[in-house]
PDB file of C-alpha atoms in Angstrom:
ATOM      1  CA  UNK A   7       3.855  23.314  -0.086  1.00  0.00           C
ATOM      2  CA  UNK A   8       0.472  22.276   1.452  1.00  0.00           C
ATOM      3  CA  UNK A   9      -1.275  19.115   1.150  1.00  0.00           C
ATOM      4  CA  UNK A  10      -3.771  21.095   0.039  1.00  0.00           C
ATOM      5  CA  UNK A  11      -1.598  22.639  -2.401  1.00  0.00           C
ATOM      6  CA  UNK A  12      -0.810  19.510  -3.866  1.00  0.00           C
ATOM      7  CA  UNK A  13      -4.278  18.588  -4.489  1.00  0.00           C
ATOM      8  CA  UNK A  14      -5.030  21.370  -6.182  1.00  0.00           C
ATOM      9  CA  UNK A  15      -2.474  21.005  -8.212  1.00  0.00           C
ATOM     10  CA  UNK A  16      -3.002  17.254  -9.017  1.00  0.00           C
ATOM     11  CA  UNK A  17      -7.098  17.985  -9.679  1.00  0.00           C
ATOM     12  CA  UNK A  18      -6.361  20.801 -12.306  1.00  0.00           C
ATOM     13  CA  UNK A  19      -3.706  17.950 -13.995  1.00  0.00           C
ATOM     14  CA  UNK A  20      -6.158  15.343 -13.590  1.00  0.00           C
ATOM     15  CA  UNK A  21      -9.338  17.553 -15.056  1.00  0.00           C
ATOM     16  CA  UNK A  22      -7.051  18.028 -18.231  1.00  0.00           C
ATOM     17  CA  UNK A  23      -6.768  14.114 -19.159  1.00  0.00           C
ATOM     18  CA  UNK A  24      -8.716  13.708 -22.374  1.00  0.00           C
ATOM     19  CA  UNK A  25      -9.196   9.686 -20.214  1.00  0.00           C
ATOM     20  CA  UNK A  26     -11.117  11.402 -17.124  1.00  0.00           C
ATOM     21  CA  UNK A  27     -13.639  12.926 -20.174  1.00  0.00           C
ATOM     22  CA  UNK A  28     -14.342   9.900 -21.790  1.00  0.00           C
ATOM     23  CA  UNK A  29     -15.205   8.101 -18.571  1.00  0.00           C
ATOM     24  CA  UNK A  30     -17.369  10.450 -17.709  1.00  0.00           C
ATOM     25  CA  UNK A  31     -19.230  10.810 -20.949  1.00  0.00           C
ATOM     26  CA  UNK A  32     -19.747   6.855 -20.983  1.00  0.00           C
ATOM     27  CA  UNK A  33     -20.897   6.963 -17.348  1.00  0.00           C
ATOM     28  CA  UNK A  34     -23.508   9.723 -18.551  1.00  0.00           C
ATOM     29  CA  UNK A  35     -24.687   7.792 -21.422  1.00  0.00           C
ATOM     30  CA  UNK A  36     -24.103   4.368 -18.960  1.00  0.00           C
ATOM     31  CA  UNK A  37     -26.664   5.693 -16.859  1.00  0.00           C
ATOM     32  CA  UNK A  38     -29.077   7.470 -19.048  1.00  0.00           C
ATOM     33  CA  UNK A  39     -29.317   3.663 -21.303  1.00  0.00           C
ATOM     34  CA  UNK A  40     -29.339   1.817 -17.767  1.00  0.00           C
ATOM     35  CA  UNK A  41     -32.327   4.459 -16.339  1.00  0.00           C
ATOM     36  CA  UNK A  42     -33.917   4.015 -19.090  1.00  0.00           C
ATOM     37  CA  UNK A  43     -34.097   0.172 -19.491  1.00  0.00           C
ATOM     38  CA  UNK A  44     -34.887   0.133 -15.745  1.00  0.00           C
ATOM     39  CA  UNK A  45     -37.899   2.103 -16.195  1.00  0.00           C
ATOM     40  CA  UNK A  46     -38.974   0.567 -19.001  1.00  0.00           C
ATOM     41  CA  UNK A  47     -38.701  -2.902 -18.497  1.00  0.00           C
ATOM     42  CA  UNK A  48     -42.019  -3.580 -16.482  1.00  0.00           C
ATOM     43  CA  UNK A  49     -44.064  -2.556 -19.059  1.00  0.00           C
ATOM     44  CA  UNK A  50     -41.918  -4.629 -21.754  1.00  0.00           C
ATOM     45  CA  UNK A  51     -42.049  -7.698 -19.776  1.00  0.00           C
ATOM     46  CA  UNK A  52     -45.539  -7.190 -18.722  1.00  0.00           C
ATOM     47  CA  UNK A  53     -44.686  -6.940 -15.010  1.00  0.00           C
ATOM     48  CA  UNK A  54     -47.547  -5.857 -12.975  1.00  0.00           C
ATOM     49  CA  UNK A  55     -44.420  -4.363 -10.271  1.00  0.00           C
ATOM     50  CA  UNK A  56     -44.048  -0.320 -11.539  1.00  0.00           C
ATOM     51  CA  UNK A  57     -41.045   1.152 -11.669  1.00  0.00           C
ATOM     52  CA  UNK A  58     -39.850   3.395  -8.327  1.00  0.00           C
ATOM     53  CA  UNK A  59     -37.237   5.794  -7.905  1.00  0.00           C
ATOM     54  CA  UNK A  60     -36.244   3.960  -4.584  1.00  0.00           C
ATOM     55  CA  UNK A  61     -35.873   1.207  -6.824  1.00  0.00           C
ATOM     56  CA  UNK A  62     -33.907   3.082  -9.678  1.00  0.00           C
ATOM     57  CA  UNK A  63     -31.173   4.132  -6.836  1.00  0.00           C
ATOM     58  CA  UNK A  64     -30.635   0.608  -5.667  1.00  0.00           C
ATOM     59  CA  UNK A  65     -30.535  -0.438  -9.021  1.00  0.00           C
ATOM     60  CA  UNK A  66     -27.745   2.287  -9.383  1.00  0.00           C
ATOM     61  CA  UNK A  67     -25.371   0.616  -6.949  1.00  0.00           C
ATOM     62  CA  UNK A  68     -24.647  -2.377  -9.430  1.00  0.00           C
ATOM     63  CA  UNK A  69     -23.477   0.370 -12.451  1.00  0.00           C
ATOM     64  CA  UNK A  70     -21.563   1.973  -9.981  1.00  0.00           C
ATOM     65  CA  UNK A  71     -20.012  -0.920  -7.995  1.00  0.00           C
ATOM     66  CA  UNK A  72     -18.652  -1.723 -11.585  1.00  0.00           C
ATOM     67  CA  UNK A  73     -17.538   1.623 -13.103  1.00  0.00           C
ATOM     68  CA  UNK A  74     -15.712   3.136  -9.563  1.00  0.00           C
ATOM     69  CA  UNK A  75     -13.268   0.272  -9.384  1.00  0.00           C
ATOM     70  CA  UNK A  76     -12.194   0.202 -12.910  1.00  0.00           C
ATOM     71  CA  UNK A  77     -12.481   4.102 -13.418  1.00  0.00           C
ATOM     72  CA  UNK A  78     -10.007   4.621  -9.916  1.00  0.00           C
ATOM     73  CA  UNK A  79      -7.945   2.298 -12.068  1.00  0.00           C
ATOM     74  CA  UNK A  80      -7.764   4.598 -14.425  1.00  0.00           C
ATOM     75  CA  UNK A  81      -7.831   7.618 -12.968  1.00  0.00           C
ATOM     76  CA  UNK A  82      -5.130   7.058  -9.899  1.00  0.00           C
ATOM     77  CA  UNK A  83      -3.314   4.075 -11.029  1.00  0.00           C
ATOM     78  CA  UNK A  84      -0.174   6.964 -11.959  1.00  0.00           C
ATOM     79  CA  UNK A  85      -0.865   8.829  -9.163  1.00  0.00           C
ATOM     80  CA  UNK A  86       2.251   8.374  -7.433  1.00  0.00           C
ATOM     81  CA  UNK A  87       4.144   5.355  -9.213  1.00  0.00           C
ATOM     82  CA  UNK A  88       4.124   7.546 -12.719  1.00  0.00           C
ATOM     83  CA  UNK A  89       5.715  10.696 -10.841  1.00  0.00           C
ATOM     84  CA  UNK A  90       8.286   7.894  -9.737  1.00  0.00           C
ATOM     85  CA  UNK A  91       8.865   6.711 -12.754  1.00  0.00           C
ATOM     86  CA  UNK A  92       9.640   9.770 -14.438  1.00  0.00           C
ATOM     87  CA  UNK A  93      11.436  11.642 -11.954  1.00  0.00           C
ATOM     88  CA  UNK A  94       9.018  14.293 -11.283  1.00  0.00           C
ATOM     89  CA  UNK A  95       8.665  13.076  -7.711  1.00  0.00           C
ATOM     90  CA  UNK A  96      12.151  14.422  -6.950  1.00  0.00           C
ATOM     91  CA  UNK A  97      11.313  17.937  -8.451  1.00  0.00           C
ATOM     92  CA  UNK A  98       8.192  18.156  -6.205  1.00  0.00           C
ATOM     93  CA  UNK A  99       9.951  17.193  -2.812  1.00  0.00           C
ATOM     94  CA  UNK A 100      12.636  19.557  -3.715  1.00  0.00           C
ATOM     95  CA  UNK A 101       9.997  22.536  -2.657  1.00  0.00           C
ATOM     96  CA  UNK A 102       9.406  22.789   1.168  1.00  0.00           C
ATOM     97  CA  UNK A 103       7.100  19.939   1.491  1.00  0.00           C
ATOM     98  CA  UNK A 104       7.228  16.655   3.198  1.00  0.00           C
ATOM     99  CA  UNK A 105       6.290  13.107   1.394  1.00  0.00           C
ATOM    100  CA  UNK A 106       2.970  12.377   3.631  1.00  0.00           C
ATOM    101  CA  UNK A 107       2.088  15.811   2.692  1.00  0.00           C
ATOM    102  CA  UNK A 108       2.554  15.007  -1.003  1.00  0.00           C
ATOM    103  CA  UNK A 109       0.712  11.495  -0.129  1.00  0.00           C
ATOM    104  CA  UNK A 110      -2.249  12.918   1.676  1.00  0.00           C
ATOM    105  CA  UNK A 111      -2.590  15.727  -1.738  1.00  0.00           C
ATOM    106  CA  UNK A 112      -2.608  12.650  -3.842  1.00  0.00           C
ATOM    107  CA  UNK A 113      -5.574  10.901  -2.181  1.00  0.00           C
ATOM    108  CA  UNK A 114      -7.418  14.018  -1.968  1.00  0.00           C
ATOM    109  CA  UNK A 115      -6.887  15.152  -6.182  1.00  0.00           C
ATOM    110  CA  UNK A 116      -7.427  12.096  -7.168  1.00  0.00           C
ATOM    111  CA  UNK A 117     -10.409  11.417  -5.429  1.00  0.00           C
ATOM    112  CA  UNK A 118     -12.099  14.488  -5.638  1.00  0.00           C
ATOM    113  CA  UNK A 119     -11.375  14.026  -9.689  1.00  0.00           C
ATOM    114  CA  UNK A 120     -12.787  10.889  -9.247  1.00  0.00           C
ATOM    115  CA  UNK A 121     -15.955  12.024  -7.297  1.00  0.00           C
ATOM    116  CA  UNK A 122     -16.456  14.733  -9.652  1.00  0.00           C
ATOM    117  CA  UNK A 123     -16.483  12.438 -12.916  1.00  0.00           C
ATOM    118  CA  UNK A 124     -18.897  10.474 -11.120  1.00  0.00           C
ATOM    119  CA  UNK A 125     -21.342  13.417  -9.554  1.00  0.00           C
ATOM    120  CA  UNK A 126     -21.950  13.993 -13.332  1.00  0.00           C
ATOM    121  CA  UNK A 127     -23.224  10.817 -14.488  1.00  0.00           C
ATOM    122  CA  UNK A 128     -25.394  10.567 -11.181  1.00  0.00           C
ATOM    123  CA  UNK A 129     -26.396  13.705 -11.964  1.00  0.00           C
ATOM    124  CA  UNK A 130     -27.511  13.243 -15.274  1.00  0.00           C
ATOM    125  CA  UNK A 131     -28.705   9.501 -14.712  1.00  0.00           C
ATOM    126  CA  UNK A 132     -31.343  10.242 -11.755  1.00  0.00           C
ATOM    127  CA  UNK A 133     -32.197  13.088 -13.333  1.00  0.00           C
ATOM    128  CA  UNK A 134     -33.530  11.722 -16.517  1.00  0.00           C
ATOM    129  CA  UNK A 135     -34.803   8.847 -14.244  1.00  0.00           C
ATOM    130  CA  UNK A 136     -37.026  11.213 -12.177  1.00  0.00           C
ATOM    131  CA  UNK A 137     -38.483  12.804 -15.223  1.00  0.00           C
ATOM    132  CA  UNK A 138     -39.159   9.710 -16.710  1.00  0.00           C
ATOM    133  CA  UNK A 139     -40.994   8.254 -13.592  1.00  0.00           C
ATOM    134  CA  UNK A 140     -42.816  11.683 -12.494  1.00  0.00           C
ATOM    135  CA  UNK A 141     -41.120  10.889  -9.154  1.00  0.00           C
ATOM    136  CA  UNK A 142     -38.299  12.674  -7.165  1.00  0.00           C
ATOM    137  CA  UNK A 143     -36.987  11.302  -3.647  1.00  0.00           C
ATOM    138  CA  UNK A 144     -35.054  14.453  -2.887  1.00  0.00           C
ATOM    139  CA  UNK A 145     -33.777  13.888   0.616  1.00  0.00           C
ATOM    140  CA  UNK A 146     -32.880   9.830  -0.476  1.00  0.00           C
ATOM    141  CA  UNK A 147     -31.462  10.886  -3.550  1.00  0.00           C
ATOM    142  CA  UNK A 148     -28.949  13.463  -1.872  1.00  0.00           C
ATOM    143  CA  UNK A 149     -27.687  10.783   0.800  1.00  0.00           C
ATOM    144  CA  UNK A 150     -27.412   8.050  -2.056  1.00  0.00           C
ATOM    145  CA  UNK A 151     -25.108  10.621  -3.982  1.00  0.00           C
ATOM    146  CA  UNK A 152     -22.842  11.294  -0.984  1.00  0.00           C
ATOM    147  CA  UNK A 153     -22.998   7.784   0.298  1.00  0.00           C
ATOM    148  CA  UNK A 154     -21.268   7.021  -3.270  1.00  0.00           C
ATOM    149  CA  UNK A 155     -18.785   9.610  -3.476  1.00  0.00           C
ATOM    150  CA  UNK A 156     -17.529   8.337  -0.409  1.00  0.00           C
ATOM    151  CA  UNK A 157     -17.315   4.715  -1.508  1.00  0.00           C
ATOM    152  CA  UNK A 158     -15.452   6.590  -4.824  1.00  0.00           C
ATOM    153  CA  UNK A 159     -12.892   8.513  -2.155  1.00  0.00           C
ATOM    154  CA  UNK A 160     -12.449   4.787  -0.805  1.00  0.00           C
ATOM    155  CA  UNK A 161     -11.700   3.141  -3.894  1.00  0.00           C
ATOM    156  CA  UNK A 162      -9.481   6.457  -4.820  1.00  0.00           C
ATOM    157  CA  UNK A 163      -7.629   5.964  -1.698  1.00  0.00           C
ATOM    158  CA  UNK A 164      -6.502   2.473  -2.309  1.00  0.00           C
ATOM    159  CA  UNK A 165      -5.432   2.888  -6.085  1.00  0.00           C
ATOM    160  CA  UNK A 166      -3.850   5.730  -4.656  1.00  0.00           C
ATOM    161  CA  UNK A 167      -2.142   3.667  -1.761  1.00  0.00           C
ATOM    162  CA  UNK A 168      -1.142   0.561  -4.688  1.00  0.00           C
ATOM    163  CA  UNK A 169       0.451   3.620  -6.736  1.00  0.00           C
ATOM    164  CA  UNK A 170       2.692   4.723  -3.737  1.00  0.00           C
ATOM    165  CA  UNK A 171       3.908   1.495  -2.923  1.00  0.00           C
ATOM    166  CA  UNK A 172       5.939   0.742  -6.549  1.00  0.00           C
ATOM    167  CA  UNK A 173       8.260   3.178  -8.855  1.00  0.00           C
ATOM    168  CA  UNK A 174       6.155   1.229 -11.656  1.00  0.00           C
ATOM    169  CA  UNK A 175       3.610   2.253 -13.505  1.00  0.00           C
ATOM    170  CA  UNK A 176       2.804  -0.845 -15.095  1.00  0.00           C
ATOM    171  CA  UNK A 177       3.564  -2.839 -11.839  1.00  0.00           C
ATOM    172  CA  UNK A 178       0.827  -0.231 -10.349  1.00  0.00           C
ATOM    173  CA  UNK A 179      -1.897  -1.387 -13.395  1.00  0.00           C
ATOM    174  CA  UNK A 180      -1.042  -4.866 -12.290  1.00  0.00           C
ATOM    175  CA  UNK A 181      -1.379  -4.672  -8.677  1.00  0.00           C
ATOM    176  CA  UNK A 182      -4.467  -2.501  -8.761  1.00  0.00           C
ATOM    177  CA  UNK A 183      -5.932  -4.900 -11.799  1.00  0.00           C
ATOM    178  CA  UNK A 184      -5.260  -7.692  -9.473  1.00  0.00           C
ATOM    179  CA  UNK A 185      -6.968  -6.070  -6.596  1.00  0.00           C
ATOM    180  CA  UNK A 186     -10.032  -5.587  -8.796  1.00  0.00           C
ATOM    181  CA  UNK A 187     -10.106  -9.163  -9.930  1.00  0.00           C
ATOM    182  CA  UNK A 188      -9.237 -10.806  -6.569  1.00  0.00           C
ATOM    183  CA  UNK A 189     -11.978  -8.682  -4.370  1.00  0.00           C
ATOM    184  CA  UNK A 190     -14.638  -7.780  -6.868  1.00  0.00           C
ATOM    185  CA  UNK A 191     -14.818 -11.143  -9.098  1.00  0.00           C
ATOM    186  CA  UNK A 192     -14.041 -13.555  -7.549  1.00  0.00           C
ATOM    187  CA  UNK A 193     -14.260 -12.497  -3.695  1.00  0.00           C
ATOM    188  CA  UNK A 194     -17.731 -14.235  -3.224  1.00  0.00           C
ATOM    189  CA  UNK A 195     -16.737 -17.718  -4.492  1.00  0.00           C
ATOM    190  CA  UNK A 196     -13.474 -17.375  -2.475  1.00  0.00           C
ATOM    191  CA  UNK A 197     -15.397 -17.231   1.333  1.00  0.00           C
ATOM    192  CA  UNK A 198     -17.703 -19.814  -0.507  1.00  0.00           C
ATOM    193  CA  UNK A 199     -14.839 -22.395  -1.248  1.00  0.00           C
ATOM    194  CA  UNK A 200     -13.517 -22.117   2.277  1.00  0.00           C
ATOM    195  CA  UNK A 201     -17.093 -22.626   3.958  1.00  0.00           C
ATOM    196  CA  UNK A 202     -16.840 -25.544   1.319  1.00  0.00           C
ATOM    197  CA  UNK A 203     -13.644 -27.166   2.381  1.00  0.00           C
ATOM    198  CA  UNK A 204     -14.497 -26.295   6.736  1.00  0.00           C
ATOM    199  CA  UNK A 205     -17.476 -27.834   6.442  1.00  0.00           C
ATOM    200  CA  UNK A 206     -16.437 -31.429   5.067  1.00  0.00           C
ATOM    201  CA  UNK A 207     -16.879 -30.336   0.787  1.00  0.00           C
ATOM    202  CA  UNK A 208     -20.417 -29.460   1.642  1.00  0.00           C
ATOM    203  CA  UNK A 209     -22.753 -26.583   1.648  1.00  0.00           C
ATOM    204  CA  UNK A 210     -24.770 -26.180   4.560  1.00  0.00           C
ATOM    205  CA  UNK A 211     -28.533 -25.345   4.569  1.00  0.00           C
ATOM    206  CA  UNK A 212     -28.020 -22.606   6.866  1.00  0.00           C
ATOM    207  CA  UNK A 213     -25.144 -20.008   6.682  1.00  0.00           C
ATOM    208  CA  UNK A 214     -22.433 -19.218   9.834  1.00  0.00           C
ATOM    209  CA  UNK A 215     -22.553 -16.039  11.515  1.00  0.00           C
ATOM    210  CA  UNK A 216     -19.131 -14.973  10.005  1.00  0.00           C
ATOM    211  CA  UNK A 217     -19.298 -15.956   6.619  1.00  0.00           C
ATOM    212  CA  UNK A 218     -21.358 -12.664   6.443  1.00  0.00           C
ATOM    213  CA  UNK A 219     -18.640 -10.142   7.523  1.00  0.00           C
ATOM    214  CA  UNK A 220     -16.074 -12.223   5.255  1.00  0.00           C
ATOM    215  CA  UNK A 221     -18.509 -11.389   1.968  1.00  0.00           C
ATOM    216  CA  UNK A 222     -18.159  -7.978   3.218  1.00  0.00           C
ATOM    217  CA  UNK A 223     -14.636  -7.298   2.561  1.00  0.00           C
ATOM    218  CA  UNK A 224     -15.536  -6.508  -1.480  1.00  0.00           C
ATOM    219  CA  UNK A 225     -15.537  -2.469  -1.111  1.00  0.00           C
ATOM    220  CA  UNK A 226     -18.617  -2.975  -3.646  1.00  0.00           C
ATOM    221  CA  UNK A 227     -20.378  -5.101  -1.443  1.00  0.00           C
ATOM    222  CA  UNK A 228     -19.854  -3.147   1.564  1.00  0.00           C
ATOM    223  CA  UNK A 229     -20.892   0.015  -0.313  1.00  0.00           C
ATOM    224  CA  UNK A 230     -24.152  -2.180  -1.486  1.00  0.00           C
ATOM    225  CA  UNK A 231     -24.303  -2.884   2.807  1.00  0.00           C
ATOM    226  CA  UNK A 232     -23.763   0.747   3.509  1.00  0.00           C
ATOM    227  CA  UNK A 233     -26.694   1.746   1.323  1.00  0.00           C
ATOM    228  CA  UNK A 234     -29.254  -0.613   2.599  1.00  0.00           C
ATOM    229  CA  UNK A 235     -28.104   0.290   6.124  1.00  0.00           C
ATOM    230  CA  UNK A 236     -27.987   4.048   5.292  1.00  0.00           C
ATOM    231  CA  UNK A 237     -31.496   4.273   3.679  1.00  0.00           C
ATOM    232  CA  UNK A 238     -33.706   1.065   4.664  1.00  0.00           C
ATOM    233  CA  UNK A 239     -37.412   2.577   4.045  1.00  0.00           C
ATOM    234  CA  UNK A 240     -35.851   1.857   0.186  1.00  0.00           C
ATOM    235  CA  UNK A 241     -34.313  -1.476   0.512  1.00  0.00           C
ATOM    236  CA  UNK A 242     -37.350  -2.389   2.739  1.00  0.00           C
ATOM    237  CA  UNK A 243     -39.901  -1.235  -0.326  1.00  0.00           C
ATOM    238  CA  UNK A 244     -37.771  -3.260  -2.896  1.00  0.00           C
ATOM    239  CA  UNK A 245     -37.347  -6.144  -0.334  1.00  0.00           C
ATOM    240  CA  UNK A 246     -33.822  -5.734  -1.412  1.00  0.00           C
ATOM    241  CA  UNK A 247     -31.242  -7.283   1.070  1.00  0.00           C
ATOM    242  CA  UNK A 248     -27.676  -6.821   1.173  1.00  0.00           C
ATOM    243  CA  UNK A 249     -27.242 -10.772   0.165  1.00  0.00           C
ATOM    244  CA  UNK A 250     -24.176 -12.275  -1.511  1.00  0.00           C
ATOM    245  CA  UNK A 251     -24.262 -15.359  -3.458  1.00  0.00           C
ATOM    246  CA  UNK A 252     -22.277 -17.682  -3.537  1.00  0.00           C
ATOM    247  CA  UNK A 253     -22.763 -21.627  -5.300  1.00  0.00           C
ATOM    248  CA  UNK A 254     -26.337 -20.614  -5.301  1.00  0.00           C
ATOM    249  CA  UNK A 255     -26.985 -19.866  -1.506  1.00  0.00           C
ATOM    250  CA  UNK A 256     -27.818 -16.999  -0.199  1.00  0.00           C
ATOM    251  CA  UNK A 257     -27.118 -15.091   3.196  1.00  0.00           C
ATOM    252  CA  UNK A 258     -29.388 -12.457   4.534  1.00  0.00           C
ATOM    253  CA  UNK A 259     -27.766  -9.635   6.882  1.00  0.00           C
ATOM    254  CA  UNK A 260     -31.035  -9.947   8.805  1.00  0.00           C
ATOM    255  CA  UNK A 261     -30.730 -13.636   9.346  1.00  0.00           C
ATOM    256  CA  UNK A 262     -28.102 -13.550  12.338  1.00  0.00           C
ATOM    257  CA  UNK A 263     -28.369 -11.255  15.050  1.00  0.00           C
ATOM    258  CA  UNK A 264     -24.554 -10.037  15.364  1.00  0.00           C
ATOM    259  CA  UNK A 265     -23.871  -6.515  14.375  1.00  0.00           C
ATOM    260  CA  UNK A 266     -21.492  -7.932  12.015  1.00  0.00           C
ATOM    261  CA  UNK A 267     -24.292  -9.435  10.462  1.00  0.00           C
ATOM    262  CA  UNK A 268     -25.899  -6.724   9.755  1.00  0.00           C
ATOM    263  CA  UNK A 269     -26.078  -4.292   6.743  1.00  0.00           C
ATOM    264  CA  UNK A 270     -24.335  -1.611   8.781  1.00  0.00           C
ATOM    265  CA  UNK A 271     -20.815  -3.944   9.076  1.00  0.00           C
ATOM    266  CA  UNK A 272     -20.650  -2.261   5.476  1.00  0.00           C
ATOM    267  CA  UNK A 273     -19.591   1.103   6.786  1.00  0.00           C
ATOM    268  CA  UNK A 274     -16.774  -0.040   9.247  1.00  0.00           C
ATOM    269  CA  UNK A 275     -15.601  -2.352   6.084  1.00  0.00           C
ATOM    270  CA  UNK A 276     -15.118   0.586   3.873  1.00  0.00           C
ATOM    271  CA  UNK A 277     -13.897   3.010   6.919  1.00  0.00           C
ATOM    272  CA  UNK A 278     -11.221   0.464   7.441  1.00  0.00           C
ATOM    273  CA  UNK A 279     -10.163   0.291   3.380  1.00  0.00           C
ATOM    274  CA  UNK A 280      -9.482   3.519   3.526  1.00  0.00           C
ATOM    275  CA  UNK A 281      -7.259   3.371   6.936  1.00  0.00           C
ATOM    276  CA  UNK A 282      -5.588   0.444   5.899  1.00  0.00           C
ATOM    277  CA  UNK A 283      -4.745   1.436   2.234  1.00  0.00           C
ATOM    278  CA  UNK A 284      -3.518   4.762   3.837  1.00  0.00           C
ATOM    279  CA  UNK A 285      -1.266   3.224   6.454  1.00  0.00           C
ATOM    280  CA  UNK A 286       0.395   1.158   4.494  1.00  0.00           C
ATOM    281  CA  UNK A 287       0.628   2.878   1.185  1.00  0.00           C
ATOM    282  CA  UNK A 288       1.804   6.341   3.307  1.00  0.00           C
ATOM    283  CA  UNK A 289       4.591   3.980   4.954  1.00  0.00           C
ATOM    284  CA  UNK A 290       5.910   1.961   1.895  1.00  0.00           C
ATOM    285  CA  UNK A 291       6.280   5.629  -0.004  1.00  0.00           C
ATOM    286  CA  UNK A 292       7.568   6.921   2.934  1.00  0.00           C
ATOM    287  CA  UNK A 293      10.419   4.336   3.304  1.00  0.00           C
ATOM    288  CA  UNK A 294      10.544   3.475  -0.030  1.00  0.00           C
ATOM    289  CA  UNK A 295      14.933   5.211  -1.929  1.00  0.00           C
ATOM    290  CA  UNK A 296      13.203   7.378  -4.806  1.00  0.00           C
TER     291      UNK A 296
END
């Protein structure tokens, strides 16, 4: 059996869970309330700034640097560890296949499930937006999509990689709730605190070179880095930056001349996520007595 066999096979499983559904009927109605408040807040706040569909797709990244992590959770957290755990693993690698082939499948269902819950609700959500605002950026909207199915494929990939390395389903939820919780809620206070303690339990009025790159290792903020890299005619009209703060300071990509101080440090950040999470996760499942 194929690799591409396998992920077949796990994406008409997956597309079956009544779980996928619901997340992607509260993205769709996540999106259509968020597009809508975002288009109509100006004119409740009496802002004099209009509305923009650049603006709507950078306002986008925060809904979906929230709902990918927790919905890979969800949707890939058994992608390996619950075959373990109920023997079905054994039945599968009785047929001519190999493990990495049943590995690489895995990633590949499970993020393509993943990518297709989530094509919906962008679907729906920047499609309302545009009618609402009269305004369609076709060519920006397309690479915004694709940019975030990829960042969805990286998050699949390492819920995927934190399901092959236990027999546990539950000690999969943990690990992969921990990952959330260390490197999306708490990863900007964390470079923060150690700038804190190297520099004498003071914050410095101007930022270090490499405290930018650090920042970077949240796959949400590196998919926020990727986007302002990848389309910069709409960060530049929103004067949005690819800033993380952190005890109230903030540090601009543009501030520091390093490439890996720059918005585009984003893309090797998620590139390596995904190599990283498949190295290891491919060799503790491949060494690991089922």
């Amino acid at each position: 059996m194929s690799w591409v066999a396998v992920a077949k096979k796990d994406f008409r499983d997956a597309v079956q869970s009544r779980a996928l559904w619901a997340l992607v009927a509260a993205f769709v109605v996540l999106s259509i309330v968020s597009t809508y408040a975002y288009v109509e807040a100006p004119a409740l706040l009496g802002s004099t700034t209009a509305a923009t569909f650049g603006g709507l797709l950078l306002f986008t990244v925060g809904l979906v640097g929230l709902f990918v992590p927790l919905a890979a959770i969800v949707v890939c957290y058994k992608s390996l560890a619950g075959e373990r755990e109920l023997g079905s693993i054994k039945l599968l690698l009785s047929l001519p296949t190999t493990r990495r082939r049943v590995f690489a499948g895995k990633v590949v269902g499970r993020a393509a499930v993943l990518a297709f819950g989530l094509g919906v609700g962008l679907l729906v959500g920047l499609g309302v937006g545009a009618a609402l605002l009269g305004d369609l950026d076709a060519a920006a909207a397309l690479l915004f999509v694709l940019i975030t199915l990829a960042f969805a494929a990286v998050y699949a990939t390492i819920v995927v990689g934190i399901s092959a390395a236990t027999g546990s389903t539950s000690r999969a939820t943990t690990l992969a709730l921990g990952f959330f919780v260390v490197f999306e809620l708490l990863w900007d206070v964390i470079p923060m605190g150690i700038l804190y303690v190297l520099e004498g339990f003071t914050i410095p009025s101007t930022m270090p070179d490499w405290l930018y790159p650090l920042l970077q290792l949240s796959p949400s903020s590196a998919y926020l880095s990727t986007v302002v890299a990848l389309l910069p005619d709409l960060a530049d009209a929103s004067g949005t930056e690819p800033t993380q703060a952190g005890a109230g300071v903030e540090v601009a990509a543009d501030a520091a001349e390093p490439f890996y101080a720059s918005p585009e440090i984003g893309v090797f950040v998620l590139l390596a996520w995904v190599l990283l999470s498949l190295v290891i996760g491919l060799v503790l499942f491949d060494g690991t007595d089922l």
